Amino acid sequence: MRPRNAPAIVLIAGIVVATAAACFFLDRSFALFSYAHFHHARAPFVALTDLVDLLEVGAVFGLIWAGFIVAGGRRMGPNGLIALRATLALFLAIGVKQLAKYAFGRTWPETWTCGNPSFIRDGAFGFTPFHGGAGWSSFPSGHEAVVCAVAGCLWTLTPQLRPLCVVAVLAVGVGLLGADYHWVSDVLAGGLIGWLIGLFAARLTFEQRA
């Protein structure tokens, strides 16, 4: 008898395989393509990634709002709990992606900060686990992890928002790749990590005092 979660396991395994395949066969060629075609016209792609900044600002205010409700001894309604879960998913994704970036120690497609080694400028390509430093923190994509964490949570709890979730995830992914901010495999891995965190947050239980 097939387990109930078999489709999810197959999907996760597929993304893991796709991420590994992208590392070997797609990342470098796509980075070169993006640099050649969009380097001097990347502003629209950068703007798409700004969606994550808006989510993070909203999450801060959401957490403050939840704190006032709890401090005031009031109960949060169903929509409030959904917002709280999405907020917690976002902050959890930020923490997990930071640890993952340090663990994998991957260089970036282009040079962005403090003269970091990159593929476009130096031909650098690979992982140096636990190296540390901003120049070795490309994998996984934190932006994609964050947007997918929120999207994964809302996808589960608010089916009516699923089209919006898909648009947000794709928009940020396209922005990251078009701006040459990340490798394709970075985006795939970040998306998977964020989505799993979102599903976890959606299933959390909160006990509220009467």
CSV table of C-alpha atoms in Angstrom, one decimal:
chain,number,residue,atom,x,y,z
A,1,MET,CA,0.0,0.0,0.0
A,2,ARG,CA,1.5,3.3,-1.0
A,3,PRO,CA,2.0,5.9,1.8
A,4,ARG,CA,-0.2,8.9,1.8
A,5,ASN,CA,2.7,11.3,1.6
A,6,ALA,CA,4.3,9.4,-1.3
A,7,PRO,CA,3.6,12.2,-3.9
A,8,ALA,CA,5.3,14.8,-1.6
A,9,ILE,CA,8.3,12.5,-1.2
A,10,VAL,CA,8.6,12.0,-4.9
A,11,LEU,CA,8.4,15.8,-5.4
A,12,ILE,CA,11.1,16.5,-2.8
A,13,ALA,CA,13.4,13.9,-4.3
A,14,GLY,CA,12.8,15.3,-7.8
A,15,ILE,CA,13.8,18.8,-6.7
A,16,VAL,CA,16.9,17.5,-5.0
A,17,VAL,CA,17.9,15.7,-8.1
A,18,ALA,CA,17.1,18.8,-10.2
A,19,THR,CA,19.3,20.9,-7.9
A,20,ALA,CA,22.2,18.5,-8.2
A,21,ALA,CA,21.8,18.3,-12.0
A,22,ALA,CA,21.7,22.1,-12.3
A,23,CYS,CA,25.0,22.3,-10.4
A,24,PHE,CA,26.7,20.2,-13.0
A,25,PHE,CA,24.9,21.0,-16.2
A,26,LEU,CA,23.1,24.4,-16.0
A,27,ASP,CA,24.4,26.8,-13.5
A,28,ARG,CA,27.4,28.1,-15.4
A,29,SER,CA,25.8,28.4,-18.8
A,30,PHE,CA,22.8,30.2,-17.4
A,31,ALA,CA,25.0,32.6,-15.4
A,32,LEU,CA,26.8,33.4,-18.6
A,33,PHE,CA,23.6,33.9,-20.5
A,34,SER,CA,22.1,36.2,-17.8
A,35,TYR,CA,25.3,38.2,-17.7
A,36,ALA,CA,25.5,38.6,-21.5
A,37,HIS,CA,21.8,39.5,-22.0
A,38,PHE,CA,20.7,41.3,-18.8
A,39,HIS,CA,23.8,42.8,-17.1
A,40,HIS,CA,23.1,46.3,-18.2
A,41,ALA,CA,19.3,46.1,-18.0
A,42,ARG,CA,18.8,44.2,-14.8
A,43,ALA,CA,16.7,46.8,-13.0
A,44,PRO,CA,13.3,45.1,-13.7
A,45,PHE,CA,14.7,41.8,-12.3
A,46,VAL,CA,16.1,43.5,-9.2
A,47,ALA,CA,12.7,45.1,-8.6
A,48,LEU,CA,11.1,41.6,-8.6
A,49,THR,CA,13.4,40.5,-5.8
A,50,ASP,CA,12.3,43.5,-3.7
A,51,LEU,CA,9.1,41.7,-2.9
A,52,VAL,CA,11.0,39.8,-0.3
A,53,ASP,CA,11.9,43.0,1.5
A,54,LEU,CA,8.3,43.9,1.6
A,55,LEU,CA,7.4,40.5,3.1
A,56,GLU,CA,10.1,41.0,5.8
A,57,VAL,CA,8.9,44.4,6.8
A,58,GLY,CA,5.4,43.1,7.0
A,59,ALA,CA,6.5,40.2,9.1
A,60,VAL,CA,8.1,42.5,11.6
A,61,PHE,CA,4.9,44.5,12.0
A,62,GLY,CA,2.9,41.3,12.1
A,63,LEU,CA,5.0,40.0,15.0
A,64,ILE,CA,4.6,43.3,16.9
A,65,TRP,CA,0.8,43.1,16.3
A,66,ALA,CA,0.7,39.6,17.6
A,67,GLY,CA,2.6,40.6,20.7
A,68,PHE,CA,0.2,43.3,21.5
A,69,ILE,CA,-2.7,40.9,21.2
A,70,VAL,CA,-1.1,38.3,23.5
A,71,ALA,CA,0.0,41.0,26.0
A,72,GLY,CA,-3.6,42.3,26.0
A,73,GLY,CA,-5.0,38.9,26.9
A,74,ARG,CA,-7.0,38.7,23.7
A,75,ARG,CA,-7.5,35.8,21.4
A,76,MET,CA,-6.4,35.8,17.8
A,77,GLY,CA,-9.0,34.9,15.2
A,78,PRO,CA,-8.5,32.4,12.4
A,79,ASN,CA,-7.0,35.0,10.0
A,80,GLY,CA,-4.7,36.3,12.8
A,81,LEU,CA,-3.4,32.8,13.4
A,82,ILE,CA,-2.7,32.4,9.6
A,83,ALA,CA,-0.8,35.7,9.6
A,84,LEU,CA,1.2,34.6,12.7
A,85,ARG,CA,2.1,31.2,11.1
A,86,ALA,CA,3.3,32.9,7.9
A,87,THR,CA,5.3,35.4,9.9
A,88,LEU,CA,7.0,32.6,11.9
A,89,ALA,CA,7.7,30.7,8.7
A,90,LEU,CA,9.5,33.8,7.3
A,91,PHE,CA,11.7,34.2,10.3
A,92,LEU,CA,12.4,30.5,10.5
A,93,ALA,CA,13.4,30.5,6.9
A,94,ILE,CA,15.9,33.4,7.5
A,95,GLY,CA,17.5,31.5,10.3
A,96,VAL,CA,17.8,28.2,8.4
A,97,LYS,CA,19.1,29.7,5.2
A,98,GLN,CA,21.8,31.5,7.1
A,99,LEU,CA,23.0,28.2,8.6
A,100,ALA,CA,22.8,26.5,5.3
A,101,LYS,CA,24.8,29.2,3.5
A,102,TYR,CA,27.6,28.8,6.1
A,103,ALA,CA,27.5,25.0,5.8
A,104,PHE,CA,27.8,24.9,2.0
A,105,GLY,CA,30.1,27.9,1.5
A,106,ARG,CA,29.4,28.5,-2.2
A,107,THR,CA,30.7,31.3,-4.3
A,108,TRP,CA,28.5,33.7,-6.3
A,109,PRO,CA,27.9,34.0,-10.0
A,110,GLU,CA,29.1,37.7,-9.9
A,111,THR,CA,31.2,39.9,-7.6
A,112,TRP,CA,28.9,41.8,-5.3
A,113,THR,CA,30.7,42.6,-2.1
A,114,CYS,CA,34.2,43.2,-0.8
A,115,GLY,CA,35.7,41.9,-4.0
A,116,ASN,CA,34.3,38.4,-3.4
A,117,PRO,CA,35.5,35.7,-5.9
A,118,SER,CA,32.9,35.0,-8.5
A,119,PHE,CA,32.4,32.9,-11.6
A,120,ILE,CA,32.1,35.9,-14.0
A,121,ARG,CA,35.1,37.7,-12.8
A,122,ASP,CA,37.5,35.0,-11.6
A,123,GLY,CA,36.1,31.7,-12.9
A,124,ALA,CA,35.3,30.6,-9.3
A,125,PHE,CA,32.8,27.9,-9.1
A,126,GLY,CA,32.2,25.4,-6.3
A,127,PHE,CA,31.6,24.8,-2.6
A,128,THR,CA,33.9,25.4,0.4
A,129,PRO,CA,31.9,24.1,3.3
A,130,PHE,CA,32.1,26.2,6.5
A,131,HIS,CA,34.3,28.8,4.9
A,132,GLY,CA,32.2,31.7,6.2
A,133,GLY,CA,32.0,35.2,4.8
A,134,ALA,CA,29.6,37.0,2.5
A,135,GLY,CA,31.5,35.9,-0.5
A,136,TRP,CA,30.8,32.3,0.2
A,137,SER,CA,27.1,32.3,0.9
A,138,SER,CA,25.3,31.8,-2.4
A,139,PHE,CA,23.7,28.5,-1.7
A,140,PRO,CA,20.8,28.3,-1.0
A,141,SER,CA,19.0,31.4,-2.1
A,142,GLY,CA,17.7,33.2,1.0
A,143,HIS,CA,15.2,35.3,-1.0
A,144,GLU,CA,13.6,32.3,-2.6
A,145,ALA,CA,13.6,30.5,0.8
A,146,VAL,CA,11.8,33.4,2.4
A,147,VAL,CA,9.1,33.8,-0.3
A,148,CYS,CA,8.5,30.1,-0.5
A,149,ALA,CA,8.2,29.8,3.3
A,150,VAL,CA,5.4,32.3,3.3
A,151,ALA,CA,3.9,30.9,0.1
A,152,GLY,CA,4.0,27.3,1.4
A,153,CYS,CA,2.2,28.3,4.6
A,154,LEU,CA,-0.5,30.3,2.8
A,155,TRP,CA,-0.9,27.6,0.1
A,156,THR,CA,-1.9,25.2,2.8
A,157,LEU,CA,-4.1,27.4,4.9
A,158,THR,CA,-5.7,29.7,2.3
A,159,PRO,CA,-6.4,27.8,-1.0
A,160,GLN,CA,-7.9,31.0,-2.5
A,161,LEU,CA,-4.5,32.6,-2.4
A,162,ARG,CA,-2.7,29.8,-4.3
A,163,PRO,CA,-2.5,31.7,-7.6
A,164,LEU,CA,-0.9,34.7,-5.8
A,165,CYS,CA,1.5,32.3,-4.1
A,166,VAL,CA,2.6,30.9,-7.5
A,167,VAL,CA,3.0,34.4,-8.9
A,168,ALA,CA,5.1,35.5,-6.0
A,169,VAL,CA,7.4,32.5,-6.0
A,170,LEU,CA,8.0,32.7,-9.8
A,171,ALA,CA,8.5,36.5,-9.7
A,172,VAL,CA,11.3,36.3,-7.1
A,173,GLY,CA,12.9,33.3,-8.9
A,174,VAL,CA,12.9,35.1,-12.2
A,175,GLY,CA,14.3,38.2,-10.6
A,176,LEU,CA,17.1,36.4,-8.9
A,177,LEU,CA,18.1,34.6,-12.1
A,178,GLY,CA,17.6,37.5,-14.4
A,179,ALA,CA,19.8,39.8,-12.2
A,180,ASP,CA,22.4,37.0,-12.0
A,181,TYR,CA,22.2,37.2,-8.2
A,182,HIS,CA,22.0,33.4,-7.9
A,183,TRP,CA,22.7,30.1,-9.6
A,184,VAL,CA,19.7,28.1,-10.8
A,185,SER,CA,20.5,25.4,-8.2
A,186,ASP,CA,20.5,28.1,-5.4
A,187,VAL,CA,17.0,29.1,-6.3
A,188,LEU,CA,15.8,25.5,-6.5
A,189,ALA,CA,17.3,24.6,-3.1
A,190,GLY,CA,16.1,27.8,-1.5
A,191,GLY,CA,12.6,27.2,-2.8
A,192,LEU,CA,12.5,23.6,-1.4
A,193,ILE,CA,13.8,24.6,2.0
A,194,GLY,CA,11.4,27.5,2.3
A,195,TRP,CA,8.4,25.5,1.1
A,196,LEU,CA,9.1,22.8,3.7
A,197,ILE,CA,9.3,25.4,6.4
A,198,GLY,CA,6.1,26.9,5.2
A,199,LEU,CA,4.3,23.5,5.4
A,200,PHE,CA,5.7,23.0,8.9
A,201,ALA,CA,4.5,26.4,10.1
A,202,ALA,CA,1.0,25.8,8.7
A,203,ARG,CA,0.7,22.7,10.8
A,204,LEU,CA,1.9,24.2,14.1
A,205,THR,CA,-0.7,24.3,16.9
A,206,PHE,CA,-1.2,27.2,19.2
A,207,GLU,CA,-3.0,27.0,22.5
A,208,GLN,CA,-4.8,30.2,23.4
A,209,ARG,CA,-6.2,30.9,26.9
A,210,ALA,CA,-9.9,31.5,27.1
